[in-house]
Coordinates of C-alpha atoms (C1' of nucleotides) in Angstrom, one line a residue:
Chain A
M1 CA 25.1 36.1 93.8
E2 CA 24.3 39.5 95.1
H3 CA 20.8 39.7 93.8
P4 CA 19.4 36.2 93.6
L5 CA 16.4 35.4 91.5
H6 CA 13.1 36.6 92.9
I7 CA 9.8 35.6 91.5
Y8 CA 6.3 36.8 92.2
N9 CA 4.3 34.1 94.0
T10 CA 0.6 34.5 93.4
L11 CA -0.1 32.6 96.6
L12 CA 1.6 35.3 98.8
R13 CA 1.0 38.2 96.4
K14 CA 4.6 39.3 96.6
K15 CA 8.0 38.6 95.2
E16 CA 10.0 35.9 96.9
Q17 CA 13.5 34.7 96.5
F18 CA 13.6 31.5 94.5
V19 CA 15.0 28.6 96.5
P20 CA 14.6 25.2 94.9
L21 CA 13.5 22.3 97.1
H22 CA 16.2 20.0 95.8
E23 CA 19.0 22.1 94.5
P24 CA 20.3 21.9 91.8
H25 CA 17.2 20.2 90.5
T26 CA 14.2 22.3 89.8
G27 CA 10.7 21.1 88.9
M28 CA 8.3 23.3 86.9
Y29 CA 4.8 22.5 85.7
V30 CA 2.9 24.8 83.3
C31 CA -0.6 24.3 82.0
G32 CA -0.4 23.6 78.3
P33 CA -2.8 23.9 75.4
T34 CA -6.1 22.2 74.9
V35 CA -5.6 20.8 71.4
Y36 CA -9.0 21.4 69.8
G37 CA -8.2 24.5 67.8
D38 CA -5.4 26.4 66.1
P39 CA -2.9 28.1 68.5
H40 CA -3.5 31.9 68.7
L41 CA -1.6 34.8 70.1
G42 CA -3.1 34.1 73.6
H43 CA -1.2 30.8 73.6
A44 CA 2.1 32.4 72.8
R45 CA 2.1 34.4 76.1
P46 CA 2.4 31.6 78.7
A47 CA 4.6 29.5 76.3
I48 CA 7.1 32.4 75.9
T49 CA 6.9 33.5 79.5
F50 CA 7.8 30.1 80.9
D51 CA 10.3 29.4 78.1
I52 CA 12.2 32.4 79.4
L53 CA 12.0 31.1 82.9
F54 CA 13.1 27.6 81.7
R55 CA 16.1 29.1 79.8
Y56 CA 17.1 31.4 82.6
L57 CA 16.9 28.8 85.4
Q58 CA 19.2 26.7 83.2
H59 CA 21.6 29.6 82.8
L60 CA 21.7 30.0 86.6
G61 CA 22.9 26.4 86.7
Y62 CA 19.7 24.5 87.7
K63 CA 18.8 21.2 86.2
V64 CA 15.3 21.9 85.2
R65 CA 12.5 19.4 84.5
Y66 CA 9.9 21.3 82.7
V67 CA 6.5 19.6 82.3
R68 CA 3.8 21.1 80.1
N69 CA 0.7 19.1 79.7
I70 CA -1.4 18.4 76.6
T71 CA -5.1 18.6 77.4
D72 CA -6.7 16.2 75.0
V73 CA -9.6 15.0 77.2
G74 CA -12.1 17.5 75.9
H75 CA -14.5 17.4 78.9
L76 CA -17.8 19.2 78.5
E77 CA -19.4 21.9 76.4
H78 CA -21.3 24.5 78.3
D79 CA -23.6 25.5 75.5
A80 CA -26.4 23.7 73.7
D81 CA -24.2 20.6 73.4
A82 CA -24.1 20.0 77.1
G83 CA -22.8 16.6 77.8
E84 CA -20.7 16.4 74.7
D85 CA -16.9 16.3 74.7
K86 CA -15.3 19.3 73.0
I87 CA -12.9 17.1 71.1
A88 CA -15.6 14.6 70.3
K89 CA -17.8 17.3 68.9
K90 CA -15.1 18.6 66.6
A91 CA -14.3 15.0 65.6
R92 CA -17.9 14.3 64.6
L93 CA -18.2 17.5 62.7
E94 CA -15.1 16.7 60.7
Q95 CA -15.6 13.0 60.6
L96 CA -12.3 12.3 62.2
E97 CA -11.2 10.1 65.1
P98 CA -10.8 12.2 68.3
M99 CA -7.2 11.4 68.5
E100 CA -6.7 12.4 64.9
V101 CA -8.0 15.8 65.8
V102 CA -5.7 15.9 68.9
Q103 CA -2.7 15.0 66.8
Y104 CA -3.5 17.5 64.1
Y105 CA -3.8 20.5 66.4
L106 CA -0.9 19.3 68.5
N107 CA 1.3 19.3 65.4
R108 CA 0.0 22.8 64.6
Y109 CA 0.8 23.9 68.1
R110 CA 4.3 22.5 68.0
D111 CA 5.0 24.0 64.6
A112 CA 4.0 27.5 66.0
M113 CA 6.1 27.0 69.1
R114 CA 9.1 26.0 67.1
A115 CA 8.6 29.1 64.9
L116 CA 8.5 31.3 68.1
N117 CA 11.7 29.6 69.2
V118 CA 10.0 28.2 72.3
L119 CA 12.1 25.2 73.5
P120 CA 10.3 21.9 73.9
P121 CA 9.6 21.1 77.5
S122 CA 11.3 18.1 79.2
I123 CA 8.0 16.2 79.2
E124 CA 4.7 16.8 77.4
P125 CA 2.3 14.4 79.1
H126 CA -1.2 13.8 77.6
A127 CA -4.2 13.8 79.9
S128 CA -5.6 10.9 78.0
G129 CA -2.5 8.9 78.8
H130 CA -2.9 9.4 82.5
I131 CA -6.4 8.3 83.2
I132 CA -5.2 5.6 85.7
E133 CA -3.3 8.2 87.7
Q134 CA -6.3 10.5 87.8
I135 CA -8.5 7.7 89.0
E136 CA -6.0 7.0 91.8
L137 CA -6.1 10.6 92.7
V138 CA -9.9 10.6 92.9
K139 CA -9.8 7.4 95.1
H140 CA -7.4 9.1 97.6
I141 CA -9.7 12.1 97.9
L142 CA -12.7 9.9 98.4
D143 CA -10.9 7.8 101.0
N144 CA -10.0 11.0 102.9
G145 CA -13.6 12.0 103.0
F146 CA -13.4 15.1 100.7
A147 CA -15.5 13.8 97.9
Y148 CA -18.7 11.9 97.3
E149 CA -20.1 9.8 94.5
S150 CA -23.4 10.7 92.9
E151 CA -25.0 8.8 90.0
G152 CA -21.8 7.6 88.6
S153 CA -19.9 10.9 89.0
V154 CA -17.6 12.0 91.8
Y155 CA -17.6 15.5 93.1
F156 CA -15.2 17.3 95.4
D157 CA -16.9 18.3 98.7
V158 CA -15.8 21.9 99.0
E159 CA -17.7 22.5 102.2
A160 CA -16.2 19.5 104.0
Y161 CA -12.8 20.5 102.7
D162 CA -13.2 24.1 103.8
K163 CA -13.9 23.0 107.4
K164 CA -10.4 21.7 107.8
H165 CA -8.5 23.7 105.2
H166 CA -9.2 27.0 103.5
Y167 CA -10.7 26.7 100.0
G168 CA -9.8 30.0 98.2
V169 CA -6.2 30.6 99.4
L170 CA -4.9 31.3 95.9
S171 CA -7.7 33.4 94.5
G172 CA -8.5 35.2 97.8
R173 CA -12.1 34.0 97.9
N174 CA -14.2 32.5 100.7
I175 CA -16.9 29.9 100.1
E176 CA -19.8 32.1 101.5
D177 CA -19.2 34.6 98.7
M178 CA -18.8 31.8 96.2
I179 CA -22.0 30.1 97.2
N180 CA -23.8 33.4 96.9
T181 CA -22.4 34.3 93.5
T182 CA -22.5 30.9 91.8
R183 CA -25.1 30.8 89.1
V184 CA -27.7 28.1 89.3
L185 CA -27.4 25.9 86.2
D186 CA -29.2 22.9 84.9
G187 CA -27.8 19.5 85.6
Q188 CA -26.5 20.4 89.0
E189 CA -28.9 18.4 91.1
E190 CA -26.3 15.6 91.5
K191 CA -24.2 18.0 93.5
R192 CA -24.6 18.7 97.2
N193 CA -23.5 22.2 96.7
P194 CA -23.2 24.3 93.5
I195 CA -19.6 25.1 94.3
D196 CA -18.5 21.5 94.3
F197 CA -16.5 20.6 91.3
A198 CA -16.3 17.3 89.3
L199 CA -13.5 14.8 89.9
W200 CA -15.0 12.2 87.6
K201 CA -18.0 12.5 85.2
K202 CA -20.2 9.7 84.0
A203 CA -20.2 9.9 80.2
Q204 CA -23.5 10.5 78.3
P205 CA -24.2 8.1 75.5
E206 CA -23.0 10.4 72.8
H207 CA -19.7 11.1 74.5
I208 CA -17.0 9.3 72.5
M209 CA -14.0 9.8 74.8
R210 CA -14.6 7.6 77.8
W211 CA -12.7 5.3 80.1
P212 CA -13.8 2.7 82.7
S213 CA -13.6 3.5 86.4
P214 CA -15.0 2.2 89.7
W215 CA -17.8 4.7 89.4
S216 CA -18.9 4.7 85.7
D217 CA -17.6 4.8 82.2
G218 CA -16.7 8.4 81.9
F219 CA -13.8 10.9 82.1
P220 CA -11.9 12.8 84.7
G221 CA -12.7 16.3 85.8
W222 CA -10.5 19.0 84.2
H223 CA -8.5 19.8 87.3
C224 CA -7.4 16.2 87.9
E225 CA -4.9 16.0 85.1
C226 CA -2.5 18.6 86.3
T227 CA -2.5 17.4 89.9
A228 CA -2.0 13.8 88.8
M229 CA 0.6 14.4 86.2
G230 CA 2.5 17.0 88.2
K231 CA 2.8 14.5 91.0
K232 CA 3.8 11.7 88.7
Y233 CA 6.7 13.6 87.0
L234 CA 7.8 16.2 89.6
G235 CA 6.9 14.5 92.9
S236 CA 4.5 15.3 95.7
H237 CA 6.3 18.6 96.3
F238 CA 7.9 20.7 93.5
D239 CA 9.0 24.2 92.9
I240 CA 7.0 26.1 90.3
H241 CA 3.5 25.8 88.8
G242 CA 2.7 28.3 86.1
G243 CA -0.1 29.2 83.8
G244 CA -2.3 32.1 82.7
M245 CA -4.0 34.4 85.3
D246 CA -7.3 33.2 83.9
L247 CA -6.5 29.8 85.4
V248 CA -6.1 31.0 89.0
F249 CA -9.8 30.3 89.7
P250 CA -11.1 27.7 89.5
H251 CA -8.4 25.6 87.9
H252 CA -5.4 26.2 90.2
E253 CA -7.5 26.7 93.3
C254 CA -9.0 23.3 92.7
E255 CA -5.6 21.8 92.1
I256 CA -4.5 23.0 95.5
A257 CA -7.6 21.6 97.0
Q258 CA -7.1 18.3 95.3
A259 CA -3.5 18.1 96.4
V260 CA -4.3 18.9 100.0
A261 CA -7.3 16.6 100.1
S262 CA -5.2 13.7 98.7
Q263 CA -1.9 14.1 100.4
G264 CA -2.4 16.6 103.2
D265 CA -0.5 19.6 101.8
D266 CA 0.0 21.5 98.5
M267 CA 2.5 20.2 96.0
V268 CA 3.5 23.6 94.7
H269 CA 6.0 26.1 96.3
Y270 CA 5.7 29.0 93.8
W271 CA 2.6 29.8 91.8
M272 CA 3.3 32.0 88.8
H273 CA 0.8 33.5 86.5
N274 CA 1.2 35.4 83.2
N275 CA -1.3 38.1 82.3
M276 CA -3.5 38.2 79.2
I277 CA -3.0 39.5 75.7
T278 CA -5.9 41.9 75.0
V279 CA -7.6 43.2 71.9
N280 CA -9.2 46.6 72.4
G281 CA -8.7 46.0 76.1
Q282 CA -10.4 42.6 76.1
K283 CA -8.8 39.2 76.6
M284 CA -8.0 37.4 73.4
G285 CA -9.6 34.1 73.6
K286 CA -11.4 31.4 71.7
S287 CA -14.6 31.8 73.7
L288 CA -14.8 35.6 72.8
G289 CA -14.0 34.9 69.1
N290 CA -11.6 37.8 69.0
F291 CA -8.5 35.7 68.5
I292 CA -5.9 35.8 65.7
T293 CA -4.1 32.6 65.1
L294 CA -0.3 32.5 65.1
D295 CA -0.4 31.3 61.5
E296 CA -2.4 34.3 60.6
F297 CA 0.2 36.6 62.2
F298 CA 2.9 34.8 60.3
N299 CA 1.2 35.2 56.9
G300 CA -0.7 38.4 57.5
N301 CA -4.0 36.8 56.4
H302 CA -6.5 38.4 58.8
P303 CA -8.7 41.5 58.4
M304 CA -7.3 43.0 61.6
L305 CA -3.6 42.6 60.4
A306 CA -2.0 45.4 58.4
Q307 CA 0.8 43.1 57.4
A308 CA 2.5 39.8 58.2
Y309 CA 4.6 39.6 61.3
A310 CA 7.6 37.4 61.7
P311 CA 7.5 35.0 64.7
M312 CA 10.4 36.9 66.3
T313 CA 8.5 40.1 66.1
I314 CA 5.7 38.5 68.0
R315 CA 8.2 37.1 70.6
F316 CA 9.9 40.5 71.0
F317 CA 6.5 42.3 71.2
I318 CA 5.5 40.0 74.1
L319 CA 8.9 40.4 75.9
Q320 CA 8.7 44.2 75.7
A321 CA 6.0 44.0 78.4
H322 CA 6.4 42.4 81.8
Y323 CA 4.7 39.0 82.0
R324 CA 2.4 40.1 84.7
S325 CA 1.0 43.1 82.8
T326 CA -1.6 42.9 80.1
V327 CA -0.3 43.6 76.7
D328 CA -2.6 45.1 74.1
F329 CA -2.5 43.9 70.5
S330 CA -2.3 46.6 67.8
N331 CA -0.7 46.9 64.4
E332 CA 1.1 50.0 65.6
A333 CA 2.6 48.3 68.6
L334 CA 3.7 45.3 66.5
Q335 CA 5.3 47.5 63.8
A336 CA 7.2 49.4 66.5
A337 CA 8.4 46.0 67.9
E338 CA 9.5 45.0 64.5
K339 CA 11.6 48.1 64.0
G340 CA 13.0 47.9 67.5
L341 CA 14.0 44.3 67.1
A342 CA 15.7 45.1 63.7
R343 CA 17.7 47.8 65.5
L344 CA 18.9 45.2 68.1
M345 CA 19.7 42.7 65.4
D346 CA 21.6 45.2 63.3
A347 CA 23.6 46.1 66.3
W348 CA 24.4 42.4 66.8
K349 CA 25.7 42.2 63.2
S350 CA 27.8 45.4 63.7
L351 CA 29.2 43.8 66.8
Q352 CA 30.7 41.0 64.7
K353 CA 32.6 43.5 62.5
L354 CA 33.6 46.1 65.1
Q355 CA 37.3 46.9 65.4
S356 CA 38.6 47.2 68.9
A357 CA 40.9 50.0 70.2
A358 CA 43.3 50.4 73.1
T359 CA 40.6 52.0 75.3
T360 CA 36.9 52.3 75.6
S361 CA 35.3 55.7 75.3
V362 CA 31.6 54.7 75.1
E363 CA 29.4 54.0 78.1
I364 CA 28.9 50.2 78.4
G365 CA 29.9 49.6 82.0
G366 CA 28.0 47.1 84.0
L367 CA 25.8 45.9 81.2
R368 CA 25.9 42.2 82.3
V369 CA 25.1 43.0 85.9
K370 CA 22.3 45.3 85.0
C371 CA 20.7 42.7 82.8
L372 CA 21.1 40.0 85.4
E373 CA 19.5 42.2 88.1
A374 CA 16.5 42.9 85.8
M375 CA 16.1 39.2 85.1
N376 CA 16.4 38.4 88.8
D377 CA 13.7 40.9 89.6
D378 CA 10.8 38.7 88.5
L379 CA 12.0 38.3 84.9
N380 CA 11.8 41.9 84.0
T381 CA 12.5 41.5 80.3
P382 CA 11.5 45.1 79.3
I383 CA 14.3 46.4 81.5
V384 CA 16.8 43.9 80.0
I385 CA 15.7 45.1 76.6
S386 CA 16.2 48.8 77.6
H387 CA 19.7 48.0 78.8
L388 CA 20.5 46.3 75.5
F389 CA 19.2 49.4 73.6
D390 CA 21.6 51.5 75.7
A391 CA 24.4 49.2 74.5
V392 CA 23.1 49.6 70.9
R393 CA 23.7 53.3 71.1
A394 CA 27.3 52.7 72.2
I395 CA 27.9 50.1 69.5
N396 CA 26.6 52.5 66.8
T397 CA 28.8 55.2 68.1
V398 CA 31.9 53.0 67.7
K399 CA 30.6 51.8 64.3
D400 CA 30.4 55.4 63.2
G401 CA 34.0 56.0 64.3
K402 CA 32.9 58.5 67.0
G403 CA 34.0 56.3 69.9
T404 CA 36.3 53.4 70.7
I405 CA 36.0 50.2 72.5
S406 CA 38.7 47.9 73.9
A407 CA 39.0 44.3 72.9
A408 CA 38.0 43.1 76.3
D409 CA 34.9 45.3 76.4
L410 CA 34.0 44.3 72.9
E411 CA 34.2 40.6 73.8
E412 CA 32.1 41.3 76.9
I413 CA 29.3 43.0 75.0
R414 CA 29.2 40.2 72.5
S415 CA 29.0 37.7 75.3
V416 CA 26.2 39.7 77.1
F417 CA 24.2 40.0 73.8
Q418 CA 24.6 36.2 73.2
L419 CA 23.5 35.5 76.7
F420 CA 20.5 37.7 77.0
L421 CA 19.3 38.4 73.5
F422 CA 19.6 34.8 72.2
D423 CA 20.1 32.4 75.0
T424 CA 17.8 33.9 77.6
M425 CA 15.2 35.8 75.7
G426 CA 15.3 33.3 72.9
L427 CA 15.3 35.8 70.1
A428 CA 16.8 34.5 66.8
N429 CA 18.3 36.2 63.9
E430 CA 15.9 35.4 61.2
T431 CA 17.4 37.4 58.3
A432 CA 20.5 35.2 58.3
A433 CA 18.5 32.4 56.7
G434 CA 16.3 34.7 54.8
V435 CA 14.4 34.1 51.6
G436 CA 16.6 32.6 48.9
G437 CA 19.6 32.7 51.2
S438 CA 21.8 30.8 48.9
E439 CA 25.4 31.7 48.2
A440 CA 24.8 32.4 44.5
F441 CA 21.9 34.7 45.4
G442 CA 24.0 36.8 47.8
K443 CA 26.8 37.0 45.3
A444 CA 24.4 38.2 42.6
V445 CA 23.2 41.0 44.9
D446 CA 26.8 41.9 45.7
L447 CA 27.6 42.1 42.0
L448 CA 24.8 44.5 41.4
L449 CA 26.0 46.7 44.3
S450 CA 29.6 46.7 42.9
I451 CA 28.3 47.9 39.6
R452 CA 26.4 50.6 41.5
Q453 CA 29.6 51.5 43.3
Q454 CA 31.4 52.0 39.9
A455 CA 28.5 54.1 38.7
K456 CA 28.8 56.2 41.8
A457 CA 32.5 56.6 41.3
N458 CA 31.8 57.8 37.8
K459 CA 29.0 60.1 39.2
D460 CA 26.6 58.2 37.0
W461 CA 23.7 58.9 39.5
A462 CA 21.1 57.6 37.1
T463 CA 22.5 54.1 37.0
S464 CA 23.4 54.0 40.7
D465 CA 19.9 55.2 41.8
K466 CA 18.3 52.8 39.4
I467 CA 20.0 49.8 41.0
R468 CA 19.2 51.1 44.5
N469 CA 15.6 51.8 43.7
E470 CA 15.0 48.6 41.9
L471 CA 16.5 46.6 44.7
T472 CA 14.5 48.5 47.2
A473 CA 11.3 47.8 45.3
L474 CA 12.2 44.1 45.4
G475 CA 12.3 44.3 49.1
F476 CA 16.0 44.9 49.8
E477 CA 17.3 47.4 52.2
I478 CA 20.5 49.1 51.0
K479 CA 22.7 50.9 53.4
D480 CA 25.7 52.9 52.3
T481 CA 28.6 52.8 54.8
K482 CA 32.2 53.9 54.7
E483 CA 33.2 50.4 53.7
G484 CA 30.7 50.2 50.9
A485 CA 27.1 49.2 50.5
E486 CA 25.4 46.7 52.8
W487 CA 22.2 44.9 52.0
K488 CA 19.6 42.8 53.6
L489 CA 16.1 41.6 52.8
A490 CA 13.4 43.5 54.6
N491 CA 11.2 41.1 56.5
Chain B
rG1 C1' -23.2 42.0 93.0
rG2 C1' -18.4 39.3 95.0
rU3 C1' -12.9 38.4 94.5
rU4 C1' -8.4 40.1 92.4
rC5 C1' -6.1 43.8 89.6
rC6 C1' -5.4 47.9 86.3
rU7 C1' -5.6 53.5 84.6
rU8 C1' 1.9 56.7 82.7
rG9 C1' 3.5 61.4 77.2
rG10 C1' 1.1 60.9 69.8
rC11 C1' 1.4 55.0 70.3
rC12 C1' 3.5 50.8 73.0
rG13 C1' 5.5 50.1 77.7
rA14 C1' 9.1 50.1 82.5
rG15 C1' 9.3 52.3 87.1
rU16 C1' 6.6 51.7 94.3
rG17 C1' 8.7 58.0 98.0
rG18 C1' 13.5 62.3 96.0
rC19 C1' 17.9 60.4 90.6
rU20 C1' 16.9 61.0 82.0
rA21 C1' 13.6 54.1 81.7
rG22 C1' 13.5 52.1 76.8
rG23 C1' 11.2 51.4 71.9
rC24 C1' 8.2 53.5 67.9
rG25 C1' 6.6 58.2 65.9
rC26 C1' 7.2 63.7 65.2
rC27 C1' 10.6 67.9 64.6
rG28 C1' 15.7 70.0 64.1
rG29 C1' 20.9 68.9 63.1
rU30 C1' 25.4 65.8 61.5
rC31 C1' 26.7 62.4 57.6
rU32 C1' 25.3 61.6 52.1
rG33 C1' 25.7 63.4 45.1
rC34 C1' 20.4 62.9 46.8
rA35 C1' 18.4 59.3 50.0
rA36 C1' 18.2 55.3 53.4
rA37 C1' 20.6 53.7 57.8
rA38 C1' 23.3 55.6 61.8
rC39 C1' 24.5 59.3 65.4
rC40 C1' 23.3 63.9 68.3
rG41 C1' 19.5 67.1 70.2
rU42 C1' 14.3 68.6 71.1
rU43 C1' 9.1 67.7 72.2
rU44 C1' 4.4 65.9 74.8
rA45 C1' 3.3 61.9 81.4
rC46 C1' 1.9 59.9 85.5
rG47 C1' -7.4 59.2 85.4
rG48 C1' -10.1 62.9 89.1
rC49 C1' -10.4 64.9 94.2
rG50 C1' -8.6 64.9 99.0
rG51 C1' -4.9 63.1 102.8
rU52 C1' 0.1 61.5 104.9
rU53 C1' 5.2 63.5 104.1
rC54 C1' 10.4 68.2 103.9
rG55 C1' 9.2 65.7 99.2
rA56 C1' 4.3 61.1 95.8
rA57 C1' 3.4 58.6 89.3
rU58 C1' 5.0 55.7 93.7
rC59 C1' 1.7 55.3 100.4
rC60 C1' -3.7 56.0 102.3
rG61 C1' -9.1 57.3 101.4
rC62 C1' -13.0 58.5 98.1
rC63 C1' -14.8 59.0 93.0
rA64 C1' -14.7 57.8 87.7
rG65 C1' -13.4 54.4 83.9
rG66 C1' -11.5 49.4 82.4
rA67 C1' -10.1 44.1 82.8
rA68 C1' -9.8 38.9 84.5
rC69 C1' -12.3 35.3 87.3
rC70 C1' -16.9 34.0 89.8
rU71 C1' -19.7 26.2 85.5
rC72 C1' -19.5 19.9 85.2
rC73 C1' -15.8 25.0 79.1
rA74 C1' -10.4 24.2 79.0

RNA sequence: GGUUCCUUGGCCGAGUGGCUAGGCGCCGGUCUGCAAAACCGUUUACGGCGGUUCGAAUCCGCCAGGAACCUCCA
C-alpha cells in the first residue's frame, strides 16, 4: 500500500508506521470500564475509538486479538471511606453481593456498547479472575529487587527502579519533580517514598473483596491487572495498548515500570490515547459529577439535554472529531451531528435507487483512496466523513437528474460507503428498523400517501395538506419527489 | 508550582509553510400548488505581540486564557 497505516505513539510523541510484531496477528489491549456505575458519555469515547481501530485493522487483513479488561476489583476510596473498596461500598449501601453489583453494571455497560454498535472485544478478562497472575507478577518484581514488603502490603520501589531505568518515559516526568509535587497524605508511612505505588494492599477488616497472598489477605494494586492480563492473553510483547489520556499517568507509566521490572523490557510497542469529552471545557467524569449517562442520552432524561439522542448520533458526534482532540458536549453540536448523519444516511438510501448512465458527470474520483489515506493518517475519521459528504453532493446531483453516473462508478461508491460508513466507522442505519417497522404499518402509511397523491391530482390542497400535516405532527417526514412521496419516521 | 497539551469563522470541527476542509446555522436562488427535502450560490477564521521566511493558522520566542495529569480512586 502506498500510504500504510500510521498511528500516533504517545511514547515517542509522533506518528509511526504501524508494523505488527507477528504479522498478520495483531495484539491490542485497551483499558476497560470499572463496573461500579452506569456507563456515561466519557466511556463511549475510548470504546468507539478503539472499536474503529479494531474494525480497520481487520479490514487491512490483520487477525486481531482485542483484549479489553473489566475492572471489578474496586480498590480504595480516597475520601472519608479510606480503606474501603469502591465496589464493596456500593454493595453494602445497596445490600447486594459485590459480584452482583459488578454483574449489574457490566450488563448495563454491554447494553450501551451494543446500542452504540461497538463490537465485543475478543476477550474481556475480569481483574478478579486473575488474582493469581497478579500475585505472580508482584513476586517477579520483588525477586528482581524493585519492590518491598511493608506491613502486609507490597510497594513498587520507584527510586530503585529509576536508578536502572527511567521512570516517567511515557508521561515525560522525572522523579525529582514528582517527589517535590506529590502531596503528603495520611496512611503513607508504610511507604519508603511517597511516589512508590502499591502492588499489593493488605485489606482492612471492613474490606469485603479480598484474596489470600504470601503477604496478607488483600487485593492487588490497580496497575497490576493490565500488566498481568495483557501478558497472559497477548504475550510478553504485543502491538498496541490503548486507553484515555487521563490514564497516561500514573496508570500506564506504572504498567511500563511493572513490565520492565518483571521481565526486563516493556511489553507494548504502540501506546495510544484518546482525548476526553468535555462539558463546558471540563472533563466529563464521575469524580466531577458532571457526567450524563448513555441511557440518559438515549432517552433524553437529563436536565442538560434538550432532547433524546440516538446512539448513532452519539457515535457520529464522537467520530466527527479526531480521537486525540477534546470534544465538547453541547446540545447544539449533537443536533448538528444528528442532521449531518441523517444527510449521509439519506444519501445511502438514494444510492440504492440511483439509475446508472453510460458516463459519469459528477465528481467522485478517488473517493476510496482519499478515505483510506485519511484512515491511515492516525485514524482521521473527520476527514473520512468530509470525503463522504463530498460524495453525498454528487449522489444528490444525480438523484436530482442534474448529473449522471456510470454503473461502475455507482457500484464503487456503494462499496466505499459500505466499507467506511458501516464496516469501518460502525455507523448503522437505525431508521430501517424504526418504531413500528412492520409491513402492515408501512403499507398503511403508503396508503395515506396515495390518497394524498390523488387529492393533489384533483388540486384538493385541503385534503393533501391535511394528510401531510397530520403525518408530520405524528413524527413522519414527508418528501415529495418526482417518483412520488417518500416518508420516514423522524428520530 | 511541575509535566503534557490546547486556543480556528454564529456553533461544532479538520488542517503543520504557499492550494475552497467538512457539517450545522444564516441569507439569496432553483424546484414545488404552498411547503419540506434536495441542489446551486453567498457570508463571517485562524487568542495577543514580536521573530524566522519570498511567503505562516501552520516554525521560534514572549504574553494572555483554558484543559488533563501530578494518591494506595479507577
